[in-house]
Tab-separated table of C-alpha atoms in Angstrom:
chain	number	residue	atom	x	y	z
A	30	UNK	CA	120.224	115.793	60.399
A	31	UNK	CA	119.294	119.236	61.637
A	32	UNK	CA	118.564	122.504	59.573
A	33	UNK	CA	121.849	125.119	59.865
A	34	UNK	CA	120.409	128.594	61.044
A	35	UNK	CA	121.298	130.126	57.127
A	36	UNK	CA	118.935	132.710	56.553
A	37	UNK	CA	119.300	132.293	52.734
A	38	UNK	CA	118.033	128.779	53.631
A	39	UNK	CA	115.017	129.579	55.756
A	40	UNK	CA	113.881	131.649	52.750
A	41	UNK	CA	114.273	129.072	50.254
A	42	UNK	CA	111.956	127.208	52.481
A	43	UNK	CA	109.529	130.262	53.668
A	44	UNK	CA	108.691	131.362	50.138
A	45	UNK	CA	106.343	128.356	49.042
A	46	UNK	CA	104.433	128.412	52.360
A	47	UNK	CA	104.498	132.613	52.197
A	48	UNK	CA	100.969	132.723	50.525
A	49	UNK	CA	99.029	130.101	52.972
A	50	UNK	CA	100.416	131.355	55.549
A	51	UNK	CA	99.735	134.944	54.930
A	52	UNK	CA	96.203	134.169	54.121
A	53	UNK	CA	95.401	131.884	57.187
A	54	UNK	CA	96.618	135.300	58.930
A	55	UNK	CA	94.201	137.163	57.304
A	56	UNK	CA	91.028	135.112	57.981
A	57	UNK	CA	92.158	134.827	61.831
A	58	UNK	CA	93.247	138.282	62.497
A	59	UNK	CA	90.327	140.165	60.129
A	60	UNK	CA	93.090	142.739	58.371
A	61	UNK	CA	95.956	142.662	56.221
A	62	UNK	CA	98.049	144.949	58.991
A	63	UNK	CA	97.479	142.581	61.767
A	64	UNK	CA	97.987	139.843	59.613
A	65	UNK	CA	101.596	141.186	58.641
A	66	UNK	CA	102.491	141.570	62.408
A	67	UNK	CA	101.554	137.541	62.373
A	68	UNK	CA	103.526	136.462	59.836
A	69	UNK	CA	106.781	138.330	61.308
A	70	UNK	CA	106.730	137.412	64.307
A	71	UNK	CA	105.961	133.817	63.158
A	72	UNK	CA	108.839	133.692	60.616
A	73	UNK	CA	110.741	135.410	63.685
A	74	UNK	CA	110.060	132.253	65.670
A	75	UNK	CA	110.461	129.630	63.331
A	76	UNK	CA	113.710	130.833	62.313
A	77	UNK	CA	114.672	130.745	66.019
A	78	UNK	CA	113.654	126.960	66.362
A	79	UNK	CA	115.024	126.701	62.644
A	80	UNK	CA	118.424	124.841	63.822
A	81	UNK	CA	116.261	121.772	65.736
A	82	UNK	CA	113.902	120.958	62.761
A	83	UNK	CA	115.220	117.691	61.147
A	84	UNK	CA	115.524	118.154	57.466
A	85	UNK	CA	113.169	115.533	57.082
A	86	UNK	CA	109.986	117.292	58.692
A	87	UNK	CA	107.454	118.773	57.032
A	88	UNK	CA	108.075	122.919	56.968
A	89	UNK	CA	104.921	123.884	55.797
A	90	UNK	CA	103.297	121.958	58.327
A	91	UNK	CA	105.568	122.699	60.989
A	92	UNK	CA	105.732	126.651	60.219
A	93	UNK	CA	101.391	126.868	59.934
A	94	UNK	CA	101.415	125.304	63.212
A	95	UNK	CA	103.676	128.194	65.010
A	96	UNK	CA	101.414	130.543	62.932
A	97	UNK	CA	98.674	129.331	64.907
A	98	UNK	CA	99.944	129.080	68.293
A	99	UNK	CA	101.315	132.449	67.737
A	100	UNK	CA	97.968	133.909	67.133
A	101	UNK	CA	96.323	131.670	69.622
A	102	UNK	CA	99.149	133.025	72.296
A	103	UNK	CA	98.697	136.798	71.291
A	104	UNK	CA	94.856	136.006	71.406
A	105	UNK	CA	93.913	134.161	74.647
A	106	UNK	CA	92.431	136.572	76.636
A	107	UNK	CA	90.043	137.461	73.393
A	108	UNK	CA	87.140	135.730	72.251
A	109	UNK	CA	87.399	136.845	68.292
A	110	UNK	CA	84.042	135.479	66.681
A	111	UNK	CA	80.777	134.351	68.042
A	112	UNK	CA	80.562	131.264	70.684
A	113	UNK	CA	81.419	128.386	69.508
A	114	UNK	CA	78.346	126.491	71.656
A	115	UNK	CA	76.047	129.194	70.318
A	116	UNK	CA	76.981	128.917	66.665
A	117	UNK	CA	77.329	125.218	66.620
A	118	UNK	CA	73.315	125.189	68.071
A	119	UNK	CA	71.981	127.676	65.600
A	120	UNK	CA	74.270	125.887	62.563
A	121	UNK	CA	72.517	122.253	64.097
A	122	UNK	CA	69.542	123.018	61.706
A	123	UNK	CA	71.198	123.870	58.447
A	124	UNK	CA	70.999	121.640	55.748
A	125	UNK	CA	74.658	120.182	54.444
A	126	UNK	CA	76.339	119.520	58.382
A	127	UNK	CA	78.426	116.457	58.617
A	128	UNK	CA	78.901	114.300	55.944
A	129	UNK	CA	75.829	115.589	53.359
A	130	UNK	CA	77.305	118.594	51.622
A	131	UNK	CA	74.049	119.911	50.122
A	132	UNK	CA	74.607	122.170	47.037
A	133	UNK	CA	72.947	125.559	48.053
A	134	UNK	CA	73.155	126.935	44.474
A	135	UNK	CA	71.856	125.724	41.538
A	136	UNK	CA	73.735	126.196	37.638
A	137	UNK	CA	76.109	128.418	37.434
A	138	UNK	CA	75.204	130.652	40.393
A	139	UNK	CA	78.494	129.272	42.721
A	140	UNK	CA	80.377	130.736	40.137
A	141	UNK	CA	78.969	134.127	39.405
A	142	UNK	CA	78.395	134.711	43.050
A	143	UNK	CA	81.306	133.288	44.598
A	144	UNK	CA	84.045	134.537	42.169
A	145	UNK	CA	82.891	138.072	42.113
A	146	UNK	CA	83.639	138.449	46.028
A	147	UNK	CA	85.980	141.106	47.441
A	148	UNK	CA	88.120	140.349	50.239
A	149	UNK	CA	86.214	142.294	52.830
A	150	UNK	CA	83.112	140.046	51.799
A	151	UNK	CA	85.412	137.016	52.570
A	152	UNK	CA	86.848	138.195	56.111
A	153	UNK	CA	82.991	138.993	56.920
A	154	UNK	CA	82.280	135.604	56.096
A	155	UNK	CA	84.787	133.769	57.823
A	156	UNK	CA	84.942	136.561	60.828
A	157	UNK	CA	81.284	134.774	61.744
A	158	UNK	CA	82.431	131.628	62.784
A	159	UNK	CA	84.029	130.859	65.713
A	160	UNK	CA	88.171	130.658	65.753
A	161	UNK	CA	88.209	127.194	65.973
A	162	UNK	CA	86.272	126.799	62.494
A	163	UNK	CA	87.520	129.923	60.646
A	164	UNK	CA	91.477	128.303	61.188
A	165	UNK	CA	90.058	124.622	59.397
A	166	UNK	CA	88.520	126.388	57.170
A	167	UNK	CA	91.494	128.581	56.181
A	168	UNK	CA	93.394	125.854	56.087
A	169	UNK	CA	91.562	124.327	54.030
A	170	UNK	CA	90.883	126.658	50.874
A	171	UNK	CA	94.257	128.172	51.261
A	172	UNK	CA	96.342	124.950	49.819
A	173	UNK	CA	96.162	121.349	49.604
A	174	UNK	CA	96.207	119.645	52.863
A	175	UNK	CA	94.444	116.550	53.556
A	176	UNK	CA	92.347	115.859	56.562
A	177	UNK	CA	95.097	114.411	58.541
A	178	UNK	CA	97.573	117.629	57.778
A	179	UNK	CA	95.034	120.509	58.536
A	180	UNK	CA	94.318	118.887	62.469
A	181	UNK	CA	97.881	118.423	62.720
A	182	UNK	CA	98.000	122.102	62.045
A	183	UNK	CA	94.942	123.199	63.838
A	184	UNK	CA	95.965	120.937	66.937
A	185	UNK	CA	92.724	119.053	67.324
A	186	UNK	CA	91.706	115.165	66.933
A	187	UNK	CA	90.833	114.406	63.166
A	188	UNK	CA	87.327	113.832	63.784
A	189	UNK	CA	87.329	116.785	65.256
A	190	UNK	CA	88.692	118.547	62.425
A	191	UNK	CA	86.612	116.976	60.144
A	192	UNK	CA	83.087	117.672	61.873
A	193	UNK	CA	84.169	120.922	61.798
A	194	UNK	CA	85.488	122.002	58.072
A	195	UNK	CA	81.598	120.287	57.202
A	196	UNK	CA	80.008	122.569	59.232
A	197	UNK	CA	82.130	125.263	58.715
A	198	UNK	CA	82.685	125.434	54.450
A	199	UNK	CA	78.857	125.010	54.711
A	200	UNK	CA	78.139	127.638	56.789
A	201	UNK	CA	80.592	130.009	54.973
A	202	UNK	CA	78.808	129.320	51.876
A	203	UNK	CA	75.421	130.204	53.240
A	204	UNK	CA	76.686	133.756	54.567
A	205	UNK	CA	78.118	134.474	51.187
A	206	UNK	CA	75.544	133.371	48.772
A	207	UNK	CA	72.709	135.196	51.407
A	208	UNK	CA	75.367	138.200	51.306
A	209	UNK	CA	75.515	138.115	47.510
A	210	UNK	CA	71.779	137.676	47.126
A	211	UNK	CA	70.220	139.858	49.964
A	212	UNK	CA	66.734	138.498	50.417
A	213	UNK	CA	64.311	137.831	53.386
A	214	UNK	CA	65.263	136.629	56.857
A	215	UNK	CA	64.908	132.710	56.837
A	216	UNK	CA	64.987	130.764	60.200
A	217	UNK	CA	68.609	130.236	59.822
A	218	UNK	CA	69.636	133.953	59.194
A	219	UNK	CA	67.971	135.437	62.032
A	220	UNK	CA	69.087	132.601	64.613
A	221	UNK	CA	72.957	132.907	63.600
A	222	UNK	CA	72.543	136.700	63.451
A	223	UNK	CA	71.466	136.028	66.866
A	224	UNK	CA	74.008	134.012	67.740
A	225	UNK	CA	76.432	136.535	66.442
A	226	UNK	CA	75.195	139.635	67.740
A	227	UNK	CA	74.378	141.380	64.338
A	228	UNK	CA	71.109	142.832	63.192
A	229	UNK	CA	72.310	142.279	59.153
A	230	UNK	CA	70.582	139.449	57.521
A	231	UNK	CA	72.912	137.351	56.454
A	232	UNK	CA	71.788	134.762	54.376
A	233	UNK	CA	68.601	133.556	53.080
A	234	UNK	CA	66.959	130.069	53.161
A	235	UNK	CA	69.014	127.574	51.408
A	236	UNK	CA	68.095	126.313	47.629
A	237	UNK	CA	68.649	122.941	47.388
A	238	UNK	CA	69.753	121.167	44.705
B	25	UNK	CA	85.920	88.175	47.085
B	26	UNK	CA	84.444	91.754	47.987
B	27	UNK	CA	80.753	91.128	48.917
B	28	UNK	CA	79.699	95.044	50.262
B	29	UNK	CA	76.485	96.291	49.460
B	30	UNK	CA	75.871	98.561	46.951
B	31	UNK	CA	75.295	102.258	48.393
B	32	UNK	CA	72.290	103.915	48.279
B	33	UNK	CA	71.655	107.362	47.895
B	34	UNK	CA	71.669	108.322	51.555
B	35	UNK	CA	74.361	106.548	52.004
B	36	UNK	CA	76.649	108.378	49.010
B	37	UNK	CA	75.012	111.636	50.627
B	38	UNK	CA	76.094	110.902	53.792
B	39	UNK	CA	79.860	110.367	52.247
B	40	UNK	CA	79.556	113.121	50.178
B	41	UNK	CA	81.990	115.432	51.892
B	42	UNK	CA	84.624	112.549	52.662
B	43	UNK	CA	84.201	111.911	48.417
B	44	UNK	CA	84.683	115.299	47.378
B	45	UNK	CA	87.998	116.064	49.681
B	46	UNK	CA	89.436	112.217	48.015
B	47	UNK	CA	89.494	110.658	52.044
B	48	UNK	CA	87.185	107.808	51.683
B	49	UNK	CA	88.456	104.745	52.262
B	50	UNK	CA	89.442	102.330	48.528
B	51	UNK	CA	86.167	100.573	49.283
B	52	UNK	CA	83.906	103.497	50.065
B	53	UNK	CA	85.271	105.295	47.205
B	54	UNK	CA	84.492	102.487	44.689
B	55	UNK	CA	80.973	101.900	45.803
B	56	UNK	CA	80.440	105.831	46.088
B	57	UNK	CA	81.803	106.191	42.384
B	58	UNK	CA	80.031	102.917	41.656
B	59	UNK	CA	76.607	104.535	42.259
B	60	UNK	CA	77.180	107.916	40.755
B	61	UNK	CA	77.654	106.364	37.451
B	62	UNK	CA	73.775	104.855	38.245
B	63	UNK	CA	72.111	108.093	39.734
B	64	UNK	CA	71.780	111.082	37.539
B	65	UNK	CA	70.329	112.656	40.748
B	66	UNK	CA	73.552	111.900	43.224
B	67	UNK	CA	75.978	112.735	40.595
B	68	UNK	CA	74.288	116.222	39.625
B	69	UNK	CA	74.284	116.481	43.844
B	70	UNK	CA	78.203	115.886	43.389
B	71	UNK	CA	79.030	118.013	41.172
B	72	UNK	CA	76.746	121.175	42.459
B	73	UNK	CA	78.358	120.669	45.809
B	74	UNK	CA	82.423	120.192	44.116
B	75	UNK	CA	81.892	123.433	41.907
B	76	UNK	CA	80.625	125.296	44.917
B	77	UNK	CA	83.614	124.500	46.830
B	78	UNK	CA	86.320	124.951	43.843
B	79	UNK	CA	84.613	128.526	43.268
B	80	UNK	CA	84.737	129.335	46.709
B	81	UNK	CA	88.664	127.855	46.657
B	82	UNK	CA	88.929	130.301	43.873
B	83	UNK	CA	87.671	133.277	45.466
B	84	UNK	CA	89.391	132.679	48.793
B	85	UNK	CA	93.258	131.974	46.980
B	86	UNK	CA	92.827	135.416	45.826
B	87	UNK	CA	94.315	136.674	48.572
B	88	UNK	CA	97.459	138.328	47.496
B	89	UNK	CA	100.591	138.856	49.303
B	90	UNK	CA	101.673	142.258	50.308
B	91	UNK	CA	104.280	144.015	48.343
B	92	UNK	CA	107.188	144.176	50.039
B	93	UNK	CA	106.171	141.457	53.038
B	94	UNK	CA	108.865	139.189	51.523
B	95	UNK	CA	111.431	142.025	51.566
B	96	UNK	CA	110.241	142.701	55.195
B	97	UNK	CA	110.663	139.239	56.216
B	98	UNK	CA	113.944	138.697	55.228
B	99	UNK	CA	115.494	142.460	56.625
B	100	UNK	CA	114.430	140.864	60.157
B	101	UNK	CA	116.231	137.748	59.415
């Protein structure tokens, strides 16, 4: 059974997703303006394709998906965020890739730093990864999808996906504790500053657990 | 009858990630969970790594909607 092209209807579905979706616009387009031009003209194409979507399907999945293409469409002939090549080589020697997840903080630290972050601190963050991590990422924080869900979303194979939100939520929380904490230039600070073309430090040596 | 190894600490590190977003396989998860109960060292590990990631969930699901963005969305309708 198909969806009936009922505004009223779309809504009732659009409002629960509203929030992810907004903020997965935000981390891929770097401001709250452009990110508002994504969503509408994303909600402008779902509704379109509203009618063929069985009422069975997933809408949350289905909508973050058009979000993506969208901005992936708008996007092609830009190259927002470092190379992915580049980053992935300087991110090759930081502790916590793949499957280790090595605490950088110790106590309470996560929680001091981490919950006193502005939202400009956050885009920074995520704007110095490549696309391709910063939309797992997103995906990721922003609500509860499982592995299989977000590379649905993100259009890539799931080990792809998951090699990639390792890397990624470890990298993201090595620019913002460094950010938080200032310090010296370690190895891995001035290679992905590098890597980004930036002269700020941007994080310090990891503290291991 | 289940005759796996019991995991080591490189190997719970290694499954770490997988363990913390709940996509280990039944098995994996038992033996993970199995030697965290043993290792004071791999379960402080785990639960450094699961607050970081729940503060920075925290931090990141601030994000607010715009006023007025829902209003907008639905005048284009």
């Amino acid at each position: 059974m198909k969806m009936s092209a009922d505004p009223k209807l779309f809504e009732v579905y659009l409002a629960p997703v509203l929030k992810t979706a907004y903020g997965t616009a935000l981390t891929l387009s770097g401001s709250s303006q452009d990110a508002e031009t994504l969503v509408l003209e994303t909600t402008l194409r779902a509704f379109q394709a509203f009618p063929a979507l069985s009422t069975g399907s997933r809408f949350k999945l289905w909508f973050l998906r058009i979000l993506i293409q969208t901005f992936q469409e708008r996007n092609r002939n830009l190259s927002p965020g470092p190379d992915m090549a580049d980053w992935e080589r300087t991110t090759d020697t930081m502790p916590g890739n793949e499957g280790q997840a090595v605490a950088i903080t110790t106590g309470n630290a996560s929680r001091t730093l981490l919950r006193s972050l502005n939202t400009d601190q956050l885009l920074h963050a995520f704007s110095t990864m490549p696309l391709e991590y910063r939309t797992i990422c997103a995906l990721y924080f922003l609500d509860d999808l499982n592995y299989q869900e977000i590379a649905e979303i993100a259009g890539c194979p799931l080990e792809t996906m998951r090699v990639r939100l390792h890397r990624g939520r470890q990298a993201l929380l090595h620019t913002l504790y460094g950010s938080k904490t200032g310090g010296s230039k370690g190895a891995h600070s001035a290679a992905l500053a590098r890597a980004i073309g930036t002269q700020a430090p941007l994080f310090q040596s990891a503290s291991v657990a | 009858m289940n005759t796996a190894q019991p995991y080591q600490c490189e190997e719970v590190r290694q499954r770490l990630n997988d363990y913390l977003d709940q996509e280990l396989s039944p098995q994996e998860m038992r033996l993970t969970l199995e030697h965290l109960d043993v290792c004071p060292d791999c379960m402080a590990r785990c639960q450094q790594a699961y607050q970081e990631l729940a503060d920075l969930r925290a931090a990141i699901q601030d994000f607010d909607v715009p006023d007025g963005l829902p209003e907008e969305l639905s005048r284009h309708l």
